mmCIF file of C-alpha atoms in Angstrom:
data_model
loop_
_atom_site.group_PDB
_atom_site.id
_atom_site.type_symbol
_atom_site.label_atom_id
_atom_site.label_comp_id
_atom_site.label_asym_id
_atom_site.label_seq_id
_atom_site.Cartn_x
_atom_site.Cartn_y
_atom_site.Cartn_z
ATOM 1 C CA ASP A 1 -6.506 9.682 9.276
ATOM 2 C CA ALA A 2 -6.456 11.724 6.113
ATOM 3 C CA GLY A 3 -3.729 9.865 4.577
ATOM 4 C CA VAL A 4 -0.621 11.305 2.865
ATOM 5 C CA ILE A 5 -1.408 14.821 1.689
ATOM 6 C CA GLN A 6 0.450 16.342 -1.239
ATOM 7 C CA SER A 7 0.129 19.817 -2.808
ATOM 8 C CA PRO A 8 -0.414 21.094 -5.309
ATOM 9 C CA ARG A 9 -2.217 18.412 -7.367
ATOM 10 C CA HIS A 10 -1.114 19.995 -10.481
ATOM 11 C CA GLU A 11 1.756 22.373 -11.219
ATOM 12 C CA VAL A 12 2.377 24.208 -14.543
ATOM 13 C CA THR A 13 5.491 26.310 -14.702
ATOM 14 C CA GLU A 14 8.067 27.567 -17.188
ATOM 15 C CA MET A 15 11.427 26.430 -17.681
ATOM 16 C CA GLY A 16 13.918 28.088 -15.310
ATOM 17 C CA GLN A 17 11.345 28.666 -12.513
ATOM 18 C CA GLU A 18 11.518 27.192 -9.150
ATOM 19 C CA VAL A 19 9.155 24.495 -8.143
ATOM 20 C CA THR A 20 8.232 23.462 -4.642
ATOM 21 C CA LEU A 21 6.290 20.323 -3.992
ATOM 22 C CA ARG A 22 4.875 19.619 -0.481
ATOM 23 C CA CYS A 23 4.003 16.579 1.564
ATOM 24 C CA LYS A 24 2.418 15.891 4.897
ATOM 25 C CA PRO A 25 2.850 12.195 5.893
ATOM 26 C CA ILE A 26 0.588 10.194 7.978
ATOM 27 C CA SER A 27 0.827 11.212 11.681
ATOM 28 C CA GLY A 28 3.102 8.654 13.460
ATOM 29 C CA HIS A 29 4.935 7.437 10.533
ATOM 30 C CA ASN A 30 8.723 7.710 10.749
ATOM 31 C CA SER A 31 9.795 7.132 7.109
ATOM 32 C CA LEU A 32 9.080 9.496 4.193
ATOM 33 C CA PHE A 33 9.824 8.738 0.432
ATOM 34 C CA TRP A 34 9.771 10.893 -2.635
ATOM 35 C CA TYR A 35 9.176 9.017 -5.976
ATOM 36 C CA ARG A 36 8.973 10.151 -9.499
ATOM 37 C CA GLN A 37 6.932 8.571 -12.169
ATOM 38 C CA THR A 38 7.218 8.990 -15.942
ATOM 39 C CA MET A 39 6.273 6.778 -18.827
ATOM 40 C CA MET A 40 9.740 6.225 -19.925
ATOM 41 C CA ARG A 41 11.371 5.444 -16.529
ATOM 42 C CA GLY A 42 8.534 4.164 -14.319
ATOM 43 C CA LEU A 43 8.619 4.815 -10.698
ATOM 44 C CA GLU A 44 11.945 5.909 -9.304
ATOM 45 C CA LEU A 45 12.780 6.500 -5.709
ATOM 46 C CA LEU A 46 14.391 9.971 -5.306
ATOM 47 C CA ILE A 47 15.188 10.188 -1.735
ATOM 48 C CA TYR A 48 14.016 8.836 1.610
ATOM 49 C CA PHE A 49 13.993 10.152 5.191
ATOM 50 C CA ASN A 50 13.841 8.230 8.365
ATOM 51 C CA ASN A 51 13.063 10.158 11.572
ATOM 52 C CA ASN A 52 13.333 13.369 9.535
ATOM 53 C CA VAL A 53 16.890 12.609 8.437
ATOM 54 C CA PRO A 54 17.870 11.981 4.745
ATOM 55 C CA ILE A 55 19.031 8.354 4.648
ATOM 56 C CA ASP A 56 19.587 7.844 0.913
ATOM 57 C CA ASP A 57 19.365 10.569 -1.813
ATOM 58 C CA SER A 58 21.224 8.540 -4.478
ATOM 59 C CA GLY A 59 18.114 8.820 -6.736
ATOM 60 C CA MET A 60 18.119 12.518 -6.846
ATOM 61 C CA PRO A 61 18.859 13.157 -10.610
ATOM 62 C CA GLU A 62 21.089 16.270 -10.062
ATOM 63 C CA ASP A 63 21.794 19.320 -7.933
ATOM 64 C CA ARG A 64 18.864 21.113 -9.166
ATOM 65 C CA PHE A 65 16.794 18.803 -6.874
ATOM 66 C CA SER A 66 16.704 19.146 -3.074
ATOM 67 C CA ALA A 67 14.473 17.809 -0.375
ATOM 68 C CA LYS A 68 13.963 18.829 3.255
ATOM 69 C CA MET A 69 12.082 17.364 6.173
ATOM 70 C CA PRO A 70 12.160 20.025 8.887
ATOM 71 C CA ASN A 71 9.790 18.135 11.211
ATOM 72 C CA ALA A 72 7.849 14.949 11.338
ATOM 73 C CA SER A 73 4.759 16.396 9.665
ATOM 74 C CA PHE A 74 6.126 18.106 6.606
ATOM 75 C CA SER A 75 8.398 17.648 3.668
ATOM 76 C CA THR A 76 9.329 19.594 0.533
ATOM 77 C CA LEU A 77 10.854 18.665 -2.790
ATOM 78 C CA LYS A 78 12.282 21.623 -4.658
ATOM 79 C CA ILE A 79 13.469 21.928 -8.263
ATOM 80 C CA GLN A 80 15.491 24.915 -9.167
ATOM 81 C CA PRO A 81 15.787 25.660 -11.985
ATOM 82 C CA SER A 82 13.185 23.533 -13.470
ATOM 83 C CA GLU A 83 13.472 21.970 -17.021
ATOM 84 C CA PRO A 84 10.941 20.336 -19.368
ATOM 85 C CA ARG A 85 12.538 16.907 -18.665
ATOM 86 C CA ASP A 86 11.338 17.277 -15.028
ATOM 87 C CA SER A 87 7.780 16.918 -16.103
ATOM 88 C CA ALA A 88 6.484 13.955 -14.234
ATOM 89 C CA VAL A 89 4.072 12.755 -11.442
ATOM 90 C CA TYR A 90 5.851 13.120 -8.090
ATOM 91 C CA PHE A 91 4.581 10.965 -5.196
ATOM 92 C CA CYS A 92 5.322 11.248 -1.552
ATOM 93 C CA ALA A 93 4.843 8.126 0.552
ATOM 94 C CA SER A 94 5.281 7.380 4.258
ATOM 95 C CA SER A 95 5.545 4.279 6.331
ATOM 96 C CA TYR A 96 5.936 3.225 9.918
ATOM 97 C CA THR A 97 8.834 0.862 10.935
ATOM 98 C CA ASN A 98 9.279 -0.927 7.520
ATOM 99 C CA GLU A 99 5.564 -1.664 7.170
ATOM 100 C CA LYS A 100 3.792 -0.901 4.000
ATOM 101 C CA LEU A 101 4.107 2.358 1.995
ATOM 102 C CA PHE A 102 1.128 4.725 1.927
ATOM 103 C CA PHE A 103 1.155 6.949 -1.062
ATOM 104 C CA GLY A 104 -0.231 10.334 -1.583
ATOM 105 C CA SER A 105 -2.230 11.264 -4.624
ATOM 106 C CA GLY A 106 0.852 12.867 -6.414
ATOM 107 C CA THR A 107 1.599 16.111 -7.957
ATOM 108 C CA GLN A 108 1.462 16.271 -11.704
ATOM 109 C CA LEU A 109 4.286 18.716 -12.776
ATOM 110 C CA SER A 110 4.433 20.152 -16.294
ATOM 111 C CA VAL A 111 7.360 22.271 -17.172
ATOM 112 C CA LEU A 112 6.905 24.247 -20.400
ATOM 113 C CA ALA B 1 21.273 -4.882 -6.115
ATOM 114 C CA GLN B 2 17.700 -5.895 -6.372
ATOM 115 C CA SER B 3 15.347 -5.645 -9.352
ATOM 116 C CA VAL B 4 11.925 -6.815 -10.618
ATOM 117 C CA THR B 5 10.889 -7.519 -14.187
ATOM 118 C CA GLN B 6 7.330 -7.339 -15.074
ATOM 119 C CA LEU B 7 6.386 -9.343 -18.331
ATOM 120 C CA GLY B 8 3.764 -7.588 -20.371
ATOM 121 C CA SER B 9 3.092 -3.800 -20.080
ATOM 122 C CA HIS B 10 -0.608 -4.375 -21.028
ATOM 123 C CA VAL B 11 -2.700 -7.326 -20.257
ATOM 124 C CA SER B 12 -6.370 -7.669 -21.346
ATOM 125 C CA VAL B 13 -8.768 -10.130 -19.930
ATOM 126 C CA SER B 14 -12.606 -10.727 -20.027
ATOM 127 C CA GLU B 15 -14.696 -10.110 -17.062
ATOM 128 C CA GLY B 16 -14.853 -13.433 -14.992
ATOM 129 C CA ALA B 17 -11.661 -14.709 -16.574
ATOM 130 C CA LEU B 18 -8.439 -15.552 -14.702
ATOM 131 C CA VAL B 19 -6.042 -12.649 -14.081
ATOM 132 C CA LEU B 20 -2.218 -13.515 -14.312
ATOM 133 C CA LEU B 21 0.251 -10.741 -13.937
ATOM 134 C CA ARG B 22 3.861 -11.891 -14.084
ATOM 135 C CA CYS B 23 6.866 -10.696 -12.004
ATOM 136 C CA ASN B 24 10.339 -12.031 -11.791
ATOM 137 C CA TYR B 25 12.852 -10.861 -9.204
ATOM 138 C CA SER B 26 16.581 -10.587 -8.777
ATOM 139 C CA SER B 27 18.108 -10.374 -5.406
ATOM 140 C CA SER B 28 21.337 -11.352 -3.597
ATOM 141 C CA VAL B 29 19.557 -11.576 -0.362
ATOM 142 C CA PRO B 30 16.255 -13.146 0.677
ATOM 143 C CA PRO B 31 13.695 -10.645 -0.782
ATOM 144 C CA TYR B 32 10.770 -8.961 0.547
ATOM 145 C CA LEU B 33 8.251 -8.796 -2.412
ATOM 146 C CA PHE B 34 5.148 -6.706 -2.978
ATOM 147 C CA TRP B 35 2.358 -5.986 -5.325
ATOM 148 C CA TYR B 36 0.850 -2.457 -5.452
ATOM 149 C CA VAL B 37 -2.142 -1.222 -7.522
ATOM 150 C CA GLN B 38 -2.668 2.246 -8.855
ATOM 151 C CA TYR B 39 -6.006 3.435 -9.987
ATOM 152 C CA PRO B 40 -6.291 6.430 -12.338
ATOM 153 C CA ASN B 41 -5.084 9.671 -10.737
ATOM 154 C CA GLN B 42 -4.321 8.095 -7.503
ATOM 155 C CA GLY B 43 -1.227 6.973 -5.589
ATOM 156 C CA LEU B 44 -0.181 3.288 -5.197
ATOM 157 C CA GLN B 45 -1.894 1.081 -2.712
ATOM 158 C CA LEU B 46 -0.667 -2.091 -1.365
ATOM 159 C CA LEU B 47 -2.170 -5.273 -2.490
ATOM 160 C CA LEU B 48 -0.112 -7.917 -0.786
ATOM 161 C CA LYS B 49 3.370 -8.573 0.503
ATOM 162 C CA TYR B 50 5.622 -11.567 0.853
ATOM 163 C CA THR B 51 8.025 -11.451 4.016
ATOM 164 C CA SER B 52 9.478 -15.029 4.064
ATOM 165 C CA ALA B 53 6.571 -16.642 5.941
ATOM 166 C CA ALA B 54 3.956 -18.556 3.814
ATOM 167 C CA THR B 55 4.861 -18.692 0.114
ATOM 168 C CA LEU B 56 1.236 -18.237 -1.034
ATOM 169 C CA VAL B 57 0.102 -14.691 -0.030
ATOM 170 C CA LYS B 58 -3.386 -13.603 -0.017
ATOM 171 C CA GLY B 59 -4.211 -9.909 -0.466
ATOM 172 C CA ILE B 60 -7.088 -7.626 -0.854
ATOM 173 C CA ASN B 61 -9.805 -7.721 -3.488
ATOM 174 C CA GLY B 62 -9.410 -11.444 -3.985
ATOM 175 C CA PHE B 63 -5.731 -11.282 -5.336
ATOM 176 C CA GLU B 64 -3.108 -13.647 -4.347
ATOM 177 C CA ALA B 65 0.616 -14.267 -5.242
ATOM 178 C CA GLU B 66 2.874 -17.179 -4.844
ATOM 179 C CA PHE B 67 6.659 -16.879 -4.083
ATOM 180 C CA LYS B 68 8.586 -19.479 -6.126
ATOM 181 C CA LYS B 69 12.231 -19.273 -5.120
ATOM 182 C CA SER B 70 13.183 -21.856 -7.891
ATOM 183 C CA GLU B 71 11.556 -19.702 -10.542
ATOM 184 C CA THR B 72 12.471 -16.309 -8.931
ATOM 185 C CA SER B 73 8.954 -15.429 -9.466
ATOM 186 C CA PHE B 74 5.957 -13.758 -7.624
ATOM 187 C CA HIS B 75 3.156 -13.860 -10.103
ATOM 188 C CA LEU B 76 -0.097 -12.208 -9.158
ATOM 189 C CA THR B 77 -3.368 -13.913 -9.845
ATOM 190 C CA LYS B 78 -7.123 -13.607 -9.281
ATOM 191 C CA PRO B 79 -9.533 -16.414 -10.316
ATOM 192 C CA SER B 80 -12.247 -14.092 -11.724
ATOM 193 C CA ALA B 81 -11.601 -10.591 -13.088
ATOM 194 C CA HIS B 82 -14.004 -7.742 -12.291
ATOM 195 C CA MET B 83 -14.477 -4.485 -14.081
ATOM 196 C CA SER B 84 -13.219 -2.633 -11.001
ATOM 197 C CA ASP B 85 -9.767 -4.505 -11.184
ATOM 198 C CA ALA B 86 -8.797 -2.421 -14.254
ATOM 199 C CA ALA B 87 -5.773 -0.443 -13.079
ATOM 200 C CA GLU B 88 -2.025 -0.467 -13.258
ATOM 201 C CA TYR B 89 -0.139 -3.100 -11.105
ATOM 202 C CA PHE B 90 3.398 -2.824 -9.839
ATOM 203 C CA CYS B 91 5.639 -5.541 -8.450
ATOM 204 C CA ALA B 92 8.333 -4.374 -6.019
ATOM 205 C CA VAL B 93 11.228 -5.666 -4.170
ATOM 206 C CA GLY B 94 12.971 -4.545 -1.092
ATOM 207 C CA PRO B 95 15.898 -5.636 1.123
ATOM 208 C CA GLY B 96 13.671 -5.910 4.147
ATOM 209 C CA GLY B 97 10.346 -4.528 5.126
ATOM 210 C CA GLY B 98 8.781 -1.713 3.131
ATOM 211 C CA ASN B 99 11.529 0.733 2.864
ATOM 212 C CA LYS B 100 13.500 1.658 -0.302
ATOM 213 C CA LEU B 101 11.435 -0.438 -2.643
ATOM 214 C CA THR B 102 12.544 -1.042 -6.243
ATOM 215 C CA PHE B 103 9.455 -1.116 -8.531
ATOM 216 C CA GLY B 104 8.818 -2.719 -11.731
ATOM 217 C CA THR B 105 7.649 -0.868 -14.947
ATOM 218 C CA GLY B 106 4.092 -1.753 -14.203
ATOM 219 C CA THR B 107 1.348 -3.772 -15.957
ATOM 220 C CA GLN B 108 -1.844 -2.072 -17.187
ATOM 221 C CA LEU B 109 -4.674 -4.526 -16.809
ATOM 222 C CA LYS B 110 -7.828 -3.941 -18.986
ATOM 223 C CA VAL B 111 -10.906 -5.908 -18.175
ATOM 224 C CA GLU B 112 -13.431 -6.296 -21.057
ATOM 225 C CA LEU B 113 -17.136 -7.209 -21.033
#
């Protein structure tokens, strides 16, 4: 298996623009997680899905952030409008029935 | 609520020396504990996990960790450091299994010749 695939690897955008991050989990995994990593706050769980249903979005910082999982093989994290403080590395991870998390390589987001 | 505290954001050891990375946890329920490693420009990879079976857990790449309930600790060790061990290490706690983990702030391990 190719592992968890995230795109793009790097995104540079201007404040106020919409940003969409994409994730393809490992086939057969039933849980998907979005994490954000910054120097100041470390690794934070934003939202996680189980069987394509959002289970806990308490980590989503504000209404500018939204996440969807229309099917078992695809998820998006959208930021609209983006702000400089959103600059971070965003990781997607997937797992199967409470086993270990498999992380993608992340998307480095820079909002200017 | 569950949390982990990693003592020391940076640890430096000589090649061949003992590696000790500290993690203390707080949990109101029996915890599941994990160590993950992150190499530069990569996502995190699972090193080992404790799920209430044996208190001494062996992981990949020669790492192991011991669960000590009395000390609420789950320190990561390796008898002999290798240059390839240089990475950032994260301790994490979960209420059960691998879902909804809470990660520590990470410890950057540097291995010197």
